[in-house]
Coordinates of C-alpha atoms in Angstrom, one line a residue:
M16 CA 71.6 40.4 100.0
T17 CA 71.0 44.1 99.6
G18 CA 67.6 45.8 99.7
E19 CA 64.6 45.1 101.9
A20 CA 64.3 42.1 104.2
P21 CA 62.0 39.5 102.7
G22 CA 59.4 39.6 105.3
E23 CA 55.6 39.2 104.7
A24 CA 54.7 42.4 102.9
P25 CA 51.1 43.7 103.1
G26 CA 49.1 43.2 99.9
E27 CA 51.3 40.6 98.3
V28 CA 49.2 38.4 95.9
M29 CA 52.1 36.0 95.4
A30 CA 55.3 35.4 97.3
A31 CA 58.3 33.1 97.1
R32 CA 59.9 32.4 100.5
A33 CA 63.4 31.0 100.9
L34 CA 63.2 28.8 97.7
C35 CA 66.0 26.3 97.1
K36 CA 66.4 24.0 94.1
T37 CA 69.2 21.7 93.1
F38 CA 69.8 19.8 89.8
G39 CA 72.5 17.2 90.3
A40 CA 75.6 19.0 91.6
T41 CA 74.2 22.4 90.5
Q42 CA 72.6 24.7 93.1
A43 CA 70.1 26.5 90.9
L44 CA 68.5 28.5 93.7
L45 CA 69.5 29.1 97.3
D46 CA 67.2 30.9 99.7
V47 CA 65.5 33.1 97.1
S48 CA 62.6 35.2 98.1
L49 CA 60.4 37.9 96.4
G50 CA 56.9 39.2 96.6
L51 CA 54.5 40.4 93.9
V52 CA 52.0 43.2 94.6
P53 CA 48.9 44.1 92.6
G54 CA 49.5 47.2 90.5
A55 CA 53.3 46.9 90.3
V56 CA 55.8 45.7 87.8
H57 CA 58.5 43.6 89.5
A58 CA 61.6 43.1 87.3
L59 CA 63.7 40.0 87.6
A60 CA 67.2 40.3 86.3
G61 CA 70.4 38.3 86.3
A62 CA 73.2 37.1 84.1
N63 CA 72.6 34.0 81.9
G64 CA 72.5 31.0 84.3
S65 CA 71.7 33.0 87.4
G66 CA 68.6 31.0 88.3
K67 CA 65.9 33.2 86.7
S68 CA 64.4 30.4 84.6
T69 CA 64.3 28.0 87.5
L70 CA 62.5 30.6 89.7
I71 CA 59.8 31.3 87.1
K72 CA 59.3 27.6 86.5
I73 CA 58.7 27.1 90.2
M74 CA 56.3 30.1 90.2
S75 CA 54.4 28.8 87.2
G76 CA 54.1 25.2 88.4
V77 CA 56.5 23.5 86.0
F78 CA 58.2 21.9 89.0
G79 CA 58.4 22.4 92.7
P80 CA 61.2 23.7 95.0
D81 CA 63.3 21.4 97.1
S82 CA 62.5 23.6 100.1
G83 CA 60.9 26.9 100.8
Q84 CA 57.3 28.0 100.2
L85 CA 55.3 29.5 97.4
L86 CA 52.2 31.5 98.6
V87 CA 49.2 32.9 96.8
D88 CA 47.1 35.3 98.9
G89 CA 49.1 34.1 101.9
V90 CA 48.2 30.4 101.3
P91 CA 51.0 27.9 100.7
Q92 CA 50.8 26.2 97.3
E93 CA 52.0 22.7 96.2
W94 CA 51.4 22.7 92.5
S95 CA 52.0 19.6 90.5
S96 CA 51.6 21.2 87.0
P97 CA 51.2 24.5 85.2
M98 CA 47.4 23.8 85.2
D99 CA 47.4 24.3 89.0
S100 CA 49.2 27.7 88.7
R101 CA 46.7 28.8 86.0
A102 CA 43.8 27.8 88.2
A103 CA 45.4 30.1 90.9
G104 CA 45.4 33.0 88.5
V105 CA 49.0 32.9 87.2
G106 CA 49.5 33.6 83.5
V107 CA 52.8 33.1 81.7
V108 CA 53.9 34.8 78.5
H109 CA 57.0 33.6 76.8
Q110 CA 59.4 35.3 74.3
E111 CA 57.9 33.4 71.4
A112 CA 54.2 34.1 71.1
P113 CA 52.3 30.7 70.9
L114 CA 50.1 31.8 67.9
V115 CA 49.3 29.5 65.0
D116 CA 50.1 31.4 61.8
T117 CA 47.4 29.8 59.7
L118 CA 44.6 30.7 62.1
K119 CA 42.7 34.0 62.6
V120 CA 43.5 35.9 65.8
A121 CA 40.0 35.2 67.1
D122 CA 40.5 31.5 66.7
C123 CA 43.9 31.6 68.5
V124 CA 42.3 33.6 71.4
A125 CA 39.7 30.8 71.8
L126 CA 42.3 28.0 71.3
L127 CA 44.7 29.4 73.9
G128 CA 41.9 29.9 76.4
G129 CA 41.3 33.6 76.2
F130 CA 37.6 32.9 77.0
E131 CA 35.4 30.0 77.3
G132 CA 33.2 28.7 74.5
V133 CA 34.0 27.5 71.0
P134 CA 31.7 26.9 68.0
A135 CA 31.5 23.2 68.7
L136 CA 30.0 24.1 72.1
G137 CA 27.4 26.4 70.7
L138 CA 29.2 29.7 70.3
S139 CA 29.0 31.0 66.7
H140 CA 32.1 32.1 64.9
R141 CA 30.7 35.6 64.5
A142 CA 30.2 35.7 68.3
L143 CA 33.7 34.3 68.8
V144 CA 35.1 37.1 66.7
R145 CA 33.1 39.7 68.6
R146 CA 34.3 38.5 72.0
A147 CA 37.9 38.3 70.8
Q148 CA 37.7 41.9 69.4
R149 CA 36.2 43.1 72.7
L150 CA 39.1 41.5 74.6
L151 CA 41.7 43.2 72.3
D152 CA 39.9 46.5 72.5
E153 CA 39.8 46.4 76.3
H154 CA 43.6 46.0 76.3
E155 CA 44.1 48.7 73.7
V156 CA 45.7 46.2 71.3
P157 CA 45.4 47.6 67.8
V158 CA 44.7 44.3 66.0
D159 CA 41.6 43.2 64.1
A160 CA 40.5 39.8 65.4
R161 CA 39.8 38.7 61.8
T162 CA 43.4 39.1 60.9
T163 CA 45.4 35.9 60.1
C164 CA 48.2 35.5 62.8
A165 CA 50.9 35.3 60.1
E166 CA 50.1 38.9 59.2
L167 CA 50.9 40.2 62.7
G168 CA 54.1 42.1 63.4
P169 CA 56.3 41.1 66.4
A170 CA 54.8 43.7 68.8
D171 CA 51.2 42.8 67.9
R172 CA 52.0 39.1 68.5
A173 CA 53.3 39.8 71.9
M174 CA 50.4 42.1 72.8
V175 CA 47.8 39.5 71.7
S176 CA 49.6 37.0 73.9
L177 CA 49.4 39.4 76.8
A178 CA 45.7 40.0 76.2
V179 CA 45.0 36.2 76.0
A180 CA 46.8 35.7 79.3
T181 CA 44.8 38.3 81.1
G182 CA 41.6 37.2 79.3
Q183 CA 42.1 33.8 81.2
G184 CA 41.5 35.7 84.4
S185 CA 45.1 35.9 85.4
R186 CA 45.8 38.2 88.4
I187 CA 49.5 37.5 88.2
L188 CA 51.5 37.8 84.9
I189 CA 55.0 36.3 84.5
L190 CA 56.7 37.7 81.4
D191 CA 59.6 35.6 80.3
E192 CA 61.8 38.0 78.3
V193 CA 58.8 39.0 76.1
T194 CA 60.8 41.9 74.6
A195 CA 64.1 40.1 74.1
S196 CA 63.7 39.6 70.3
L197 CA 61.8 42.8 69.7
R198 CA 63.1 46.0 68.1
Q199 CA 63.3 49.0 70.5
D200 CA 60.1 50.6 69.1
D201 CA 58.2 47.3 69.3
A202 CA 59.4 46.7 72.8
E203 CA 58.1 50.1 73.9
Q204 CA 54.6 49.3 72.6
V205 CA 54.6 46.0 74.5
L206 CA 55.9 47.5 77.7
G207 CA 53.3 50.3 77.4
L208 CA 50.6 47.5 77.6
V209 CA 52.4 45.9 80.5
R210 CA 52.3 49.2 82.4
R211 CA 48.6 49.6 81.6
L212 CA 47.9 46.1 82.9
A213 CA 49.7 46.8 86.1
D214 CA 47.9 50.1 86.5
R215 CA 44.6 48.1 86.4
G216 CA 45.7 45.9 89.3
T217 CA 47.7 43.0 87.7
A218 CA 50.8 41.9 89.6
V219 CA 53.6 41.6 87.0
L220 CA 56.9 39.7 87.2
M221 CA 59.0 40.8 84.2
V222 CA 62.2 38.9 83.3
T223 CA 64.5 41.1 81.3
H224 CA 68.2 41.6 80.5
R225 CA 67.7 45.2 79.4
I226 CA 68.7 47.7 82.1
G227 CA 66.7 50.5 80.5
E228 CA 63.5 48.5 80.8
I229 CA 64.1 48.1 84.5
T230 CA 64.8 51.7 85.2
Q231 CA 61.9 53.0 83.0
Y232 CA 59.1 50.5 83.6
A233 CA 59.7 48.5 86.8
D234 CA 58.6 49.5 90.3
R235 CA 60.6 46.8 92.1
L236 CA 63.6 44.7 91.2
T237 CA 65.1 41.4 92.2
V238 CA 68.6 40.5 90.9
L239 CA 69.9 37.0 91.0
A240 CA 73.5 35.7 90.6
S241 CA 74.5 32.1 90.8
G242 CA 71.1 31.2 92.3
R243 CA 71.3 33.7 95.1
T244 CA 69.5 37.0 95.7
Q245 CA 71.8 40.0 95.3
Y246 CA 69.2 42.7 95.5
D247 CA 65.5 42.9 96.3
G248 CA 63.9 46.3 96.6
P249 CA 62.6 49.4 94.8
S250 CA 64.1 49.8 91.3
A251 CA 64.4 53.5 91.9
D252 CA 67.0 52.9 94.7
V253 CA 69.6 51.5 92.3
T254 CA 71.6 52.9 89.4
A255 CA 72.2 51.1 86.1
A256 CA 75.8 50.6 87.2
R257 CA 74.8 49.0 90.5
I258 CA 72.3 46.7 88.8
V259 CA 75.2 45.3 86.7
E260 CA 77.4 45.0 89.8
Y261 CA 74.6 42.8 91.3
M262 CA 74.2 40.8 88.2
L263 CA 77.9 40.1 87.9
P264 CA 79.4 40.0 91.4
E265 CA 82.2 37.6 90.5
Q266 CA 82.7 38.8 86.9
R267 CA 86.4 39.0 86.0
L268 CA 85.7 42.2 84.0
A269 CA 85.7 45.5 85.7
T270 CA 82.1 46.7 86.4
E271 CA 82.6 50.0 84.8
Q272 CA 83.8 48.3 81.6
V273 CA 80.8 46.1 81.6
V274 CA 78.3 48.9 82.2
R275 CA 79.9 50.7 79.2
A276 CA 79.6 47.7 76.9
D277 CA 77.2 49.7 74.7
E278 CA 79.2 52.9 74.8
K279 CA 81.8 53.8 72.2
P280 CA 85.2 52.4 73.3
A281 CA 87.8 55.1 73.7
H282 CA 90.2 53.4 71.3
R283 CA 87.7 53.4 68.4
E284 CA 87.7 56.7 66.8
E285 CA 85.3 57.9 64.1
A286 CA 88.0 57.6 61.4
A287 CA 88.6 53.9 61.6
V288 CA 91.3 52.5 59.3
S289 CA 89.7 50.1 56.9
G290 CA 91.0 48.0 54.1
P291 CA 89.8 46.8 50.7
N292 CA 86.3 46.0 49.8
L293 CA 85.3 42.5 50.9
M294 CA 81.7 42.6 49.7
E295 CA 80.2 44.8 47.0
I296 CA 76.4 45.1 47.0
R297 CA 74.9 46.6 43.8
G298 CA 71.2 47.3 43.2
L299 CA 70.1 44.7 45.7
T300 CA 66.3 44.5 46.2
G301 CA 63.9 42.3 48.2
N302 CA 60.3 42.2 49.2
R303 CA 60.6 45.6 50.9
L304 CA 64.2 46.6 50.4
N305 CA 64.7 49.4 47.9
P306 CA 67.7 49.2 45.5
L307 CA 70.8 49.1 47.7
D308 CA 74.5 49.9 46.8
L309 CA 76.9 49.3 49.7
D310 CA 80.5 48.2 50.2
I311 CA 81.7 46.2 53.2
R312 CA 85.4 46.8 53.8
A313 CA 88.0 44.8 55.7
G314 CA 88.7 46.1 59.2
E315 CA 85.3 47.7 59.9
I316 CA 81.9 47.1 61.4
V317 CA 79.1 48.6 59.4
G318 CA 75.9 49.2 61.4
V319 CA 72.5 49.0 59.7
T320 CA 69.2 50.1 61.1
G321 CA 65.9 51.5 59.9
L322 CA 62.2 51.8 60.4
P323 CA 59.8 48.9 59.9
D324 CA 59.0 48.1 56.2
S325 CA 62.3 49.5 55.2
G326 CA 63.7 46.0 54.4
V327 CA 66.0 46.1 57.5
D328 CA 64.6 42.7 58.7
E329 CA 65.2 40.9 55.3
L330 CA 68.6 42.4 54.4
P331 CA 70.7 40.2 56.7
Y332 CA 69.3 37.1 54.9
L333 CA 69.7 38.6 51.5
L334 CA 73.3 39.2 52.2
A335 CA 73.8 35.6 53.5
G336 CA 71.8 34.0 50.7
G337 CA 69.0 32.8 52.9
V338 CA 66.5 34.8 51.0
P339 CA 66.7 35.2 47.2
P340 CA 67.0 38.8 46.0
H341 CA 64.5 40.2 43.5
S342 CA 67.3 41.9 41.6
G343 CA 70.9 43.1 42.0
S344 CA 74.0 41.3 43.0
V345 CA 76.3 40.5 45.9
Q346 CA 80.0 40.0 45.1
V347 CA 82.7 38.8 47.5
R348 CA 86.3 39.7 47.0
G349 CA 88.2 37.0 45.1
F350 CA 85.1 35.6 43.4
E351 CA 83.2 36.4 40.2
P352 CA 79.6 37.5 40.6
A353 CA 77.4 34.4 41.3
R354 CA 74.7 33.7 38.8
T355 CA 72.4 32.8 41.8
W356 CA 73.1 34.0 45.3
T357 CA 72.3 31.2 47.7
A358 CA 73.2 30.3 51.3
S359 CA 75.6 27.7 50.1
T360 CA 77.3 30.1 47.7
A361 CA 77.6 32.8 50.3
R362 CA 79.0 30.3 52.8
R363 CA 81.5 28.9 50.3
Q364 CA 82.7 32.5 49.5
G365 CA 83.2 33.3 53.2
V366 CA 80.0 35.0 54.3
A367 CA 78.7 33.9 57.7
L368 CA 75.4 34.8 59.4
L369 CA 74.5 34.9 63.1
P370 CA 70.7 35.0 62.9
R371 CA 68.4 36.5 65.4
D372 CA 66.5 33.3 66.0
R373 CA 69.2 31.3 67.7
L374 CA 67.6 27.8 67.8
S375 CA 65.3 27.8 64.8
H376 CA 68.0 29.0 62.4
G377 CA 71.3 29.2 64.3
G378 CA 72.0 25.9 66.1
V379 CA 70.8 22.4 66.8
A380 CA 69.5 22.2 70.4
V381 CA 69.9 18.4 70.8
L382 CA 73.5 18.4 69.6
S383 CA 76.4 19.2 72.0
I384 CA 78.4 22.4 72.2
A385 CA 81.2 20.7 70.4
D386 CA 79.0 19.4 67.6
N387 CA 77.4 22.8 67.0
I388 CA 80.8 24.5 66.8
A389 CA 82.1 21.8 64.4
L390 CA 79.2 21.7 62.0
P391 CA 80.3 24.4 59.5
S392 CA 84.0 23.3 59.8
L393 CA 83.8 19.5 59.2
R394 CA 85.6 19.7 55.9
R395 CA 88.3 21.9 57.3
F396 CA 89.0 19.6 60.2
W397 CA 88.5 16.3 58.4
H398 CA 91.0 13.8 59.9
R399 CA 92.4 16.6 62.2
R400 CA 90.6 15.8 65.4
A401 CA 93.2 17.4 67.6
A402 CA 92.9 20.7 65.7
L403 CA 89.1 20.5 66.0
R404 CA 89.3 19.9 69.7
E405 CA 91.6 23.0 70.1
A406 CA 89.2 25.1 68.0
I407 CA 86.3 24.1 70.2
G408 CA 88.2 24.7 73.4
R409 CA 89.3 28.2 72.1
V410 CA 85.6 29.2 71.6
V411 CA 84.7 28.0 75.0
R412 CA 87.6 29.9 76.6
E413 CA 87.4 33.1 74.6
L414 CA 83.7 33.6 75.1
D415 CA 83.5 32.1 78.6
V416 CA 80.8 29.5 77.7
R417 CA 79.1 28.0 80.7
P418 CA 79.2 25.1 81.4
R419 CA 82.7 24.5 80.1
N420 CA 81.8 21.0 79.2
P421 CA 81.8 20.7 75.4
S422 CA 79.6 17.6 75.6
A423 CA 76.7 19.5 77.1
S424 CA 73.7 19.9 74.7
L425 CA 73.1 23.4 73.3
G426 CA 69.5 23.2 74.4
S427 CA 70.5 22.8 78.0
L428 CA 72.4 26.2 78.0
S429 CA 71.0 29.6 78.9
G430 CA 70.1 31.8 76.0
G431 CA 73.2 33.9 76.4
N432 CA 75.5 30.9 76.4
Q433 CA 73.7 29.5 73.4
Q434 CA 74.4 32.7 71.5
K435 CA 78.1 32.7 72.6
V436 CA 78.4 29.2 71.2
L437 CA 76.8 30.2 67.9
L438 CA 79.0 33.3 67.5
G439 CA 82.1 31.2 68.3
K440 CA 81.0 28.6 65.7
W441 CA 81.0 31.2 62.9
L442 CA 84.1 33.0 64.1
S443 CA 86.0 29.7 64.1
T444 CA 85.4 29.5 60.3
D445 CA 87.5 32.6 59.7
P446 CA 84.8 34.3 57.6
K447 CA 85.6 37.2 55.3
V448 CA 82.3 38.9 56.2
L449 CA 80.2 38.2 59.3
V450 CA 76.6 39.3 59.3
L451 CA 75.0 39.8 62.8
D452 CA 71.3 40.1 63.1
E453 CA 70.2 41.4 66.6
P454 CA 73.1 39.3 68.1
T455 CA 72.5 40.2 71.7
N456 CA 68.8 39.4 72.1
G457 CA 68.4 38.0 75.6
V458 CA 72.1 38.3 76.4
D459 CA 73.4 39.8 79.7
P460 CA 75.8 42.8 79.7
G461 CA 78.9 40.8 80.5
A462 CA 78.3 38.3 77.8
R463 CA 77.5 41.2 75.3
L464 CA 80.9 42.7 76.0
L465 CA 82.7 39.4 75.5
M466 CA 80.9 38.9 72.2
F467 CA 81.7 42.3 70.8
E468 CA 85.3 42.1 71.9
A469 CA 85.6 38.8 70.0
V470 CA 84.1 40.3 66.9
R471 CA 86.3 43.4 67.2
R472 CA 89.5 41.3 67.4
R473 CA 88.6 39.6 64.2
V474 CA 87.7 42.9 62.5
D475 CA 91.0 44.3 63.6
R476 CA 92.7 41.4 61.8
G477 CA 90.9 42.1 58.6
M478 CA 87.4 40.6 58.8
G479 CA 84.4 42.8 57.8
A480 CA 81.2 42.8 59.8
V481 CA 77.6 44.0 59.3
L482 CA 75.7 44.7 62.5
F483 CA 71.9 44.8 62.4
S484 CA 70.5 46.1 65.7
S485 CA 67.5 48.0 67.0
E486 CA 69.5 49.1 70.0
F487 CA 70.9 52.5 69.1
E488 CA 73.3 52.4 72.0
Q489 CA 74.9 49.3 70.5
L490 CA 75.2 50.8 67.1
T491 CA 76.9 54.0 68.2
A492 CA 79.2 52.0 70.5
H493 CA 80.6 49.4 68.1
C494 CA 80.2 50.6 64.5
D495 CA 82.6 52.4 62.2
R496 CA 80.0 53.4 59.6
M497 CA 76.2 53.5 59.7
V498 CA 73.6 52.9 57.0
V499 CA 70.0 53.9 57.6
L500 CA 67.2 52.3 55.6
R501 CA 63.8 53.9 55.1
P502 CA 60.6 52.7 53.4
G503 CA 60.3 53.9 49.8
A504 CA 63.6 55.8 49.9
A505 CA 67.2 55.2 49.1
A506 CA 69.5 54.0 51.9
E507 CA 71.5 56.8 53.6
E508 CA 75.1 56.3 54.8
I509 CA 76.0 58.5 57.7
P510 CA 78.9 59.1 60.1
V511 CA 78.3 57.2 63.4
P512 CA 76.5 59.7 65.7
D513 CA 78.3 60.3 69.0
N514 CA 75.2 59.3 71.0
P515 CA 72.1 57.1 70.5
V516 CA 69.6 59.9 70.9
K517 CA 71.0 61.6 67.7
L518 CA 70.8 58.3 65.9
A519 CA 67.2 57.8 66.9
R520 CA 66.3 61.2 65.6
I521 CA 68.1 60.5 62.3
V522 CA 66.3 57.2 61.8
A523 CA 62.9 58.7 62.6
S524 CA 63.3 61.8 60.4
P525 CA 62.7 61.9 56.6
Q526 CA 65.8 61.8 54.5
E527 CA 64.9 65.0 52.7
D528 CA 64.9 67.1 55.8
G529 CA 68.3 68.3 55.0
P530 CA 71.5 68.6 57.2
R531 CA 71.2 67.6 60.8

């Protein structure tokens, strides 16, 4: 292990010491140690399957270690449930905020334990709203407690969850990839609150795959790989390249190549050679999308981004037929314009969608890797079991899915491996157009590179792809054309900027500002 020796550090409010955990033949953790200090943000990083989830489950009382110690204020703990960890002052915030859409924010705060007292026990609803609003205001969360949770944006949902966790009296916050599904601007809002909580004395453990979040917001860093500690020390002492080296010590890809997974490949020039139109979008509108005209050509990746309320969040599902358009049409090469554009029509005409919510809309957790890959191709492989097995094996090999056992359930895989399976599922259908909505949420750098290489190989063979991403580095690295959506304005097609900072400025500036 590189970094500081895991001795007993002064001021640690929580510490893991030489934790080991085994599941069957899998060594999930081996001699892992780290310490959390009040007032500091401690990042926990690692590739998918590195042991991060196992570690935070031990630290939050879901299960205990096979050996080693967990200490709070220097006192060894033997928790039997998450209730024990909450009683010790540990709060956990997950990627999906546990808010009930039909309830008001104030009701959710009370329901989730943000403070004691509910109307049935003598606290009036008006008083409940006041207390909830006070909690939100104390945390500088710009939300009205009388708002229905369904009306909250992604950043607000995450910040309300953080406020609830600290409102329970948590001295220690464990953040399980709370920004993984957020756009970059939303993530910055949430991380600003995380930083403020730390500055007020909370000890924060932040699980993240995003290297920029580590370098910008974390004070300390622990990196795991294959259940072992690769680095434990100040985050300022390591570069982005070194962090990736620690995350992927046995990765077959060269580290420099992985680090540059979100930089423009040298062989992709601005003037990409593209083929005929595969999809023609004319006058397409939605709840927020202004009339859009756009062609998707063979042999290119078109990047789409935009500000909130521009329709950028609904457009992937309009293109794939998951959301009915208000007006306009989508026509796929070789087909007449459909009278109604539905998901089944889109699928039949060769349009595939990799959605941002991998399990709610992308895959079936209880089914195996093999079954998930096979689902959209059952007709194609009917009575051709050998061909189906080969297609499944090809996905597992090409995208380096772990474990390599096709019988393993999708739900048992890490988030990154789930996403690789779902990408492979759609690539194996040989789509004409592949729509990707935030495809690398919660995916480590090595897996990102494998995914984009697989997409690029299909694009080079004539597929068209549309990439929706809030990560500007990703868009400038992998796209051949760019479209920027803005609220209340027409879409603007632009050449791909040579760096993400330029793209961020273009997205943030009004269209009528003139040449840039």
